[in-house]
Amino acid sequence: MSQTPPFDDSLRTGFADIDEQHRYFLDMLGELVQRIEAGQHRQGVLDAFQGMRAYAEGHFADEEALLARLGYPDMEAHQRLHATFTDMVRELEGRMGEGPGLLSLETLEFLGAWFIGHIRNEDQRFAAYARRG
Ligand SMILES: [Fe+2]
Ligand SMILES: [Fe+2]
């Protein structure tokens, strides 16, 4: 069985709402993997993918609002990383809408690895900045 990485305590930023959103997003990815493995019909997979994409965009908007409140100096670079991810998932969603090819598990694993890496390497940097006050 394929696995997307679960949320764990090493990913916590100290912002409860942000941590909850990270956890929920990873749960959504795991749910998508399960739908694909269960052979769910394409509309069900597409709906779940769209939900995941919309959730990611909402999360990025909330997180960017937090960065603005914190006066985080690397905010622009951080926003560009969010935009890179958003562009990637929008492109995938567009392709799913056109062709018969379903989303691959490898693609979901890649998205999960990207998201976890982003939390570890980038979100943790603004968390450290906030802790320094
Ligand atoms: Fe982020
Ligand atoms: Fe984040």
JSON list of C-alpha atoms and ligand atoms in Angstrom, two decimals:
[
{"chain": "A", "resi": 1, "resn": "MET", "atom": "CA", "xyz": [0.00, 0.00, 0.00]},
{"chain": "A", "resi": 2, "resn": "SER", "atom": "CA", "xyz": [1.24, 3.45, -0.85]},
{"chain": "A", "resi": 3, "resn": "GLN", "atom": "CA", "xyz": [1.62, 5.98, 1.85]},
{"chain": "A", "resi": 4, "resn": "THR", "atom": "CA", "xyz": [1.74, 9.70, 1.98]},
{"chain": "A", "resi": 5, "resn": "PRO", "atom": "CA", "xyz": [3.65, 10.97, 4.98]},
{"chain": "A", "resi": 6, "resn": "PRO", "atom": "CA", "xyz": [1.56, 11.55, 8.10]},
{"chain": "A", "resi": 7, "resn": "PHE", "atom": "CA", "xyz": [1.76, 14.60, 10.29]},
{"chain": "A", "resi": 8, "resn": "ASP", "atom": "CA", "xyz": [3.99, 14.25, 13.32]},
{"chain": "A", "resi": 9, "resn": "ASP", "atom": "CA", "xyz": [5.19, 16.46, 16.16]},
{"chain": "A", "resi": 10, "resn": "SER", "atom": "CA", "xyz": [8.46, 17.30, 14.42]},
{"chain": "A", "resi": 11, "resn": "LEU", "atom": "CA", "xyz": [6.39, 19.31, 11.93]},
{"chain": "A", "resi": 12, "resn": "ARG", "atom": "CA", "xyz": [4.75, 21.57, 14.50]},
{"chain": "A", "resi": 13, "resn": "THR", "atom": "CA", "xyz": [5.26, 25.30, 14.03]},
{"chain": "A", "resi": 14, "resn": "GLY", "atom": "CA", "xyz": [3.74, 26.37, 17.34]},
{"chain": "A", "resi": 15, "resn": "PHE", "atom": "CA", "xyz": [0.82, 28.03, 15.54]},
{"chain": "A", "resi": 16, "resn": "ALA", "atom": "CA", "xyz": [-2.07, 25.71, 16.34]},
{"chain": "A", "resi": 17, "resn": "ASP", "atom": "CA", "xyz": [-4.27, 26.71, 13.41]},
{"chain": "A", "resi": 18, "resn": "ILE", "atom": "CA", "xyz": [-1.40, 26.33, 10.93]},
{"chain": "A", "resi": 19, "resn": "ASP", "atom": "CA", "xyz": [-0.42, 22.95, 12.40]},
{"chain": "A", "resi": 20, "resn": "GLU", "atom": "CA", "xyz": [-4.01, 21.79, 12.17]},
{"chain": "A", "resi": 21, "resn": "GLN", "atom": "CA", "xyz": [-4.19, 22.85, 8.53]},
{"chain": "A", "resi": 22, "resn": "HIS", "atom": "CA", "xyz": [-0.96, 21.00, 7.75]},
{"chain": "A", "resi": 23, "resn": "ARG", "atom": "CA", "xyz": [-2.29, 17.88, 9.44]},
{"chain": "A", "resi": 24, "resn": "TYR", "atom": "CA", "xyz": [-5.61, 18.12, 7.63]},
{"chain": "A", "resi": 25, "resn": "PHE", "atom": "CA", "xyz": [-3.98, 18.64, 4.24]},
{"chain": "A", "resi": 26, "resn": "LEU", "atom": "CA", "xyz": [-1.83, 15.53, 4.69]},
{"chain": "A", "resi": 27, "resn": "ASP", "atom": "CA", "xyz": [-4.96, 13.62, 5.70]},
{"chain": "A", "resi": 28, "resn": "MET", "atom": "CA", "xyz": [-6.64, 14.76, 2.48]},
{"chain": "A", "resi": 29, "resn": "LEU", "atom": "CA", "xyz": [-3.69, 13.48, 0.45]},
{"chain": "A", "resi": 30, "resn": "GLY", "atom": "CA", "xyz": [-3.89, 10.15, 2.27]},
{"chain": "A", "resi": 31, "resn": "GLU", "atom": "CA", "xyz": [-7.60, 10.00, 1.50]},
{"chain": "A", "resi": 32, "resn": "LEU", "atom": "CA", "xyz": [-6.87, 10.55, -2.19]},
{"chain": "A", "resi": 33, "resn": "VAL", "atom": "CA", "xyz": [-4.37, 7.71, -2.17]},
{"chain": "A", "resi": 34, "resn": "GLN", "atom": "CA", "xyz": [-7.02, 5.47, -0.63]},
{"chain": "A", "resi": 35, "resn": "ARG", "atom": "CA", "xyz": [-9.59, 6.45, -3.24]},
{"chain": "A", "resi": 36, "resn": "ILE", "atom": "CA", "xyz": [-7.20, 5.63, -6.05]},
{"chain": "A", "resi": 37, "resn": "GLU", "atom": "CA", "xyz": [-6.15, 2.34, -4.48]},
{"chain": "A", "resi": 38, "resn": "ALA", "atom": "CA", "xyz": [-9.79, 1.43, -3.98]},
{"chain": "A", "resi": 39, "resn": "GLY", "atom": "CA", "xyz": [-10.30, 1.99, -7.71]},
{"chain": "A", "resi": 40, "resn": "GLN", "atom": "CA", "xyz": [-12.76, 4.77, -7.19]},
{"chain": "A", "resi": 41, "resn": "HIS", "atom": "CA", "xyz": [-14.33, 6.22, -10.32]},
{"chain": "A", "resi": 42, "resn": "ARG", "atom": "CA", "xyz": [-12.71, 9.24, -11.86]},
{"chain": "A", "resi": 43, "resn": "GLN", "atom": "CA", "xyz": [-15.21, 11.85, -10.69]},
{"chain": "A", "resi": 44, "resn": "GLY", "atom": "CA", "xyz": [-14.67, 10.86, -7.07]},
{"chain": "A", "resi": 45, "resn": "VAL", "atom": "CA", "xyz": [-10.92, 11.20, -7.47]},
{"chain": "A", "resi": 46, "resn": "LEU", "atom": "CA", "xyz": [-11.25, 14.52, -9.29]},
{"chain": "A", "resi": 47, "resn": "ASP", "atom": "CA", "xyz": [-13.59, 15.88, -6.59]},
{"chain": "A", "resi": 48, "resn": "ALA", "atom": "CA", "xyz": [-11.16, 14.88, -3.85]},
{"chain": "A", "resi": 49, "resn": "PHE", "atom": "CA", "xyz": [-8.26, 16.39, -5.78]},
{"chain": "A", "resi": 50, "resn": "GLN", "atom": "CA", "xyz": [-10.13, 19.67, -6.24]},
{"chain": "A", "resi": 51, "resn": "GLY", "atom": "CA", "xyz": [-10.95, 19.72, -2.54]},
{"chain": "A", "resi": 52, "resn": "MET", "atom": "CA", "xyz": [-7.31, 19.16, -1.68]},
{"chain": "A", "resi": 53, "resn": "ARG", "atom": "CA", "xyz": [-6.17, 21.92, -4.07]},
{"chain": "A", "resi": 54, "resn": "ALA", "atom": "CA", "xyz": [-8.71, 24.41, -2.69]},
{"chain": "A", "resi": 55, "resn": "TYR", "atom": "CA", "xyz": [-7.70, 23.53, 0.85]},
{"chain": "A", "resi": 56, "resn": "ALA", "atom": "CA", "xyz": [-4.01, 24.07, 0.04]},
{"chain": "A", "resi": 57, "resn": "GLU", "atom": "CA", "xyz": [-4.79, 27.47, -1.46]},
{"chain": "A", "resi": 58, "resn": "GLY", "atom": "CA", "xyz": [-6.80, 28.48, 1.62]},
{"chain": "A", "resi": 59, "resn": "HIS", "atom": "CA", "xyz": [-3.96, 27.33, 3.84]},
{"chain": "A", "resi": 60, "resn": "PHE", "atom": "CA", "xyz": [-1.38, 29.32, 1.88]},
{"chain": "A", "resi": 61, "resn": "ALA", "atom": "CA", "xyz": [-3.56, 32.44, 2.08]},
{"chain": "A", "resi": 62, "resn": "ASP", "atom": "CA", "xyz": [-3.94, 32.05, 5.86]},
{"chain": "A", "resi": 63, "resn": "GLU", "atom": "CA", "xyz": [-0.24, 31.41, 6.31]},
{"chain": "A", "resi": 64, "resn": "GLU", "atom": "CA", "xyz": [0.73, 34.41, 4.17]},
{"chain": "A", "resi": 65, "resn": "ALA", "atom": "CA", "xyz": [-1.58, 36.61, 6.26]},
{"chain": "A", "resi": 66, "resn": "LEU", "atom": "CA", "xyz": [0.26, 35.34, 9.33]},
{"chain": "A", "resi": 67, "resn": "LEU", "atom": "CA", "xyz": [3.65, 36.09, 7.73]},
{"chain": "A", "resi": 68, "resn": "ALA", "atom": "CA", "xyz": [2.46, 39.61, 6.98]},
{"chain": "A", "resi": 69, "resn": "ARG", "atom": "CA", "xyz": [1.38, 40.06, 10.62]},
{"chain": "A", "resi": 70, "resn": "LEU", "atom": "CA", "xyz": [4.76, 38.78, 11.80]},
{"chain": "A", "resi": 71, "resn": "GLY", "atom": "CA", "xyz": [6.62, 41.10, 9.43]},
{"chain": "A", "resi": 72, "resn": "TYR", "atom": "CA", "xyz": [8.51, 38.04, 8.18]},
{"chain": "A", "resi": 73, "resn": "PRO", "atom": "CA", "xyz": [11.41, 39.29, 6.03]},
{"chain": "A", "resi": 74, "resn": "ASP", "atom": "CA", "xyz": [11.41, 36.34, 3.59]},
{"chain": "A", "resi": 75, "resn": "MET", "atom": "CA", "xyz": [7.72, 36.56, 2.90]},
{"chain": "A", "resi": 76, "resn": "GLU", "atom": "CA", "xyz": [8.04, 37.13, -0.85]},
{"chain": "A", "resi": 77, "resn": "ALA", "atom": "CA", "xyz": [10.25, 34.10, -1.42]},
{"chain": "A", "resi": 78, "resn": "HIS", "atom": "CA", "xyz": [7.89, 32.06, 0.74]},
{"chain": "A", "resi": 79, "resn": "GLN", "atom": "CA", "xyz": [4.91, 33.21, -1.31]},
{"chain": "A", "resi": 80, "resn": "ARG", "atom": "CA", "xyz": [6.69, 32.19, -4.50]},
{"chain": "A", "resi": 81, "resn": "LEU", "atom": "CA", "xyz": [7.12, 28.67, -3.14]},
{"chain": "A", "resi": 82, "resn": "HIS", "atom": "CA", "xyz": [3.41, 28.51, -2.36]},
{"chain": "A", "resi": 83, "resn": "ALA", "atom": "CA", "xyz": [2.68, 29.74, -5.89]},
{"chain": "A", "resi": 84, "resn": "THR", "atom": "CA", "xyz": [4.93, 27.02, -7.34]},
{"chain": "A", "resi": 85, "resn": "PHE", "atom": "CA", "xyz": [2.92, 24.35, -5.53]},
{"chain": "A", "resi": 86, "resn": "THR", "atom": "CA", "xyz": [-0.40, 25.93, -6.49]},
{"chain": "A", "resi": 87, "resn": "ASP", "atom": "CA", "xyz": [0.62, 26.10, -10.16]},
{"chain": "A", "resi": 88, "resn": "MET", "atom": "CA", "xyz": [1.66, 22.46, -10.06]},
{"chain": "A", "resi": 89, "resn": "VAL", "atom": "CA", "xyz": [-1.62, 21.21, -8.60]},
{"chain": "A", "resi": 90, "resn": "ARG", "atom": "CA", "xyz": [-3.71, 23.42, -10.89]},
{"chain": "A", "resi": 91, "resn": "GLU", "atom": "CA", "xyz": [-1.89, 22.02, -13.89]},
{"chain": "A", "resi": 92, "resn": "LEU", "atom": "CA", "xyz": [-2.45, 18.47, -12.67]},
{"chain": "A", "resi": 93, "resn": "GLU", "atom": "CA", "xyz": [-6.11, 19.21, -12.08]},
{"chain": "A", "resi": 94, "resn": "GLY", "atom": "CA", "xyz": [-6.46, 20.60, -15.59]},
{"chain": "A", "resi": 95, "resn": "ARG", "atom": "CA", "xyz": [-4.91, 17.47, -17.06]},
{"chain": "A", "resi": 96, "resn": "MET", "atom": "CA", "xyz": [-7.21, 15.26, -15.01]},
{"chain": "A", "resi": 97, "resn": "GLY", "atom": "CA", "xyz": [-10.17, 17.16, -16.41]},
{"chain": "A", "resi": 98, "resn": "GLU", "atom": "CA", "xyz": [-9.07, 16.59, -20.01]},
{"chain": "A", "resi": 99, "resn": "GLY", "atom": "CA", "xyz": [-7.76, 13.09, -20.32]},
{"chain": "A", "resi": 100, "resn": "PRO", "atom": "CA", "xyz": [-8.71, 9.65, -19.16]},
{"chain": "A", "resi": 101, "resn": "GLY", "atom": "CA", "xyz": [-5.45, 9.19, -17.24]},
{"chain": "A", "resi": 102, "resn": "LEU", "atom": "CA", "xyz": [-6.01, 9.13, -13.53]},
{"chain": "A", "resi": 103, "resn": "LEU", "atom": "CA", "xyz": [-3.70, 10.73, -11.10]},
{"chain": "A", "resi": 104, "resn": "SER", "atom": "CA", "xyz": [-0.81, 8.44, -10.27]},
{"chain": "A", "resi": 105, "resn": "LEU", "atom": "CA", "xyz": [0.14, 7.42, -6.76]},
{"chain": "A", "resi": 106, "resn": "GLU", "atom": "CA", "xyz": [3.69, 8.57, -7.53]},
{"chain": "A", "resi": 107, "resn": "THR", "atom": "CA", "xyz": [2.37, 12.06, -8.20]},
{"chain": "A", "resi": 108, "resn": "LEU", "atom": "CA", "xyz": [0.55, 12.10, -4.86]},
{"chain": "A", "resi": 109, "resn": "GLU", "atom": "CA", "xyz": [3.66, 10.88, -3.11]},
{"chain": "A", "resi": 110, "resn": "PHE", "atom": "CA", "xyz": [5.61, 13.66, -4.78]},
{"chain": "A", "resi": 111, "resn": "LEU", "atom": "CA", "xyz": [3.06, 16.27, -3.62]},
{"chain": "A", "resi": 112, "resn": "GLY", "atom": "CA", "xyz": [3.19, 14.87, -0.09]},
{"chain": "A", "resi": 113, "resn": "ALA", "atom": "CA", "xyz": [6.99, 14.93, -0.05]},
{"chain": "A", "resi": 114, "resn": "TRP", "atom": "CA", "xyz": [6.99, 18.50, -1.39]},
{"chain": "A", "resi": 115, "resn": "PHE", "atom": "CA", "xyz": [4.55, 19.63, 1.28]},
{"chain": "A", "resi": 116, "resn": "ILE", "atom": "CA", "xyz": [6.41, 17.93, 4.14]},
{"chain": "A", "resi": 117, "resn": "GLY", "atom": "CA", "xyz": [9.71, 19.32, 2.88]},
{"chain": "A", "resi": 118, "resn": "HIS", "atom": "CA", "xyz": [8.17, 22.78, 2.72]},
{"chain": "A", "resi": 119, "resn": "ILE", "atom": "CA", "xyz": [6.96, 22.55, 6.33]},
{"chain": "A", "resi": 120, "resn": "ARG", "atom": "CA", "xyz": [10.34, 21.29, 7.53]},
{"chain": "A", "resi": 121, "resn": "ASN", "atom": "CA", "xyz": [12.53, 23.70, 5.60]},
{"chain": "A", "resi": 122, "resn": "GLU", "atom": "CA", "xyz": [10.42, 26.81, 5.10]},
{"chain": "A", "resi": 123, "resn": "ASP", "atom": "CA", "xyz": [7.50, 26.93, 7.51]},
{"chain": "A", "resi": 124, "resn": "GLN", "atom": "CA", "xyz": [9.89, 26.06, 10.33]},
{"chain": "A", "resi": 125, "resn": "ARG", "atom": "CA", "xyz": [11.96, 29.12, 9.41]},
{"chain": "A", "resi": 126, "resn": "PHE", "atom": "CA", "xyz": [9.10, 31.53, 9.98]},
{"chain": "A", "resi": 127, "resn": "ALA", "atom": "CA", "xyz": [8.22, 29.61, 13.15]},
{"chain": "A", "resi": 128, "resn": "ALA", "atom": "CA", "xyz": [11.79, 30.12, 14.40]},
{"chain": "A", "resi": 129, "resn": "TYR", "atom": "CA", "xyz": [11.58, 33.80, 13.42]},
{"chain": "A", "resi": 130, "resn": "ALA", "atom": "CA", "xyz": [8.34, 34.18, 15.39]},
{"chain": "A", "resi": 131, "resn": "ARG", "atom": "CA", "xyz": [9.88, 32.46, 18.44]},
{"chain": "A", "resi": 132, "resn": "ARG", "atom": "CA", "xyz": [12.81, 34.85, 18.40]},
{"chain": "A", "resi": 133, "resn": "GLY", "atom": "CA", "xyz": [10.20, 37.59, 18.63]},
{"chain": "B", "resi": 1, "resn": "FE", "atom": "FE", "xyz": [4.42, 27.77, 3.74]},
{"chain": "B", "resi": 2, "resn": "FE", "atom": "FE", "xyz": [2.27, 25.74, 5.52]}
]
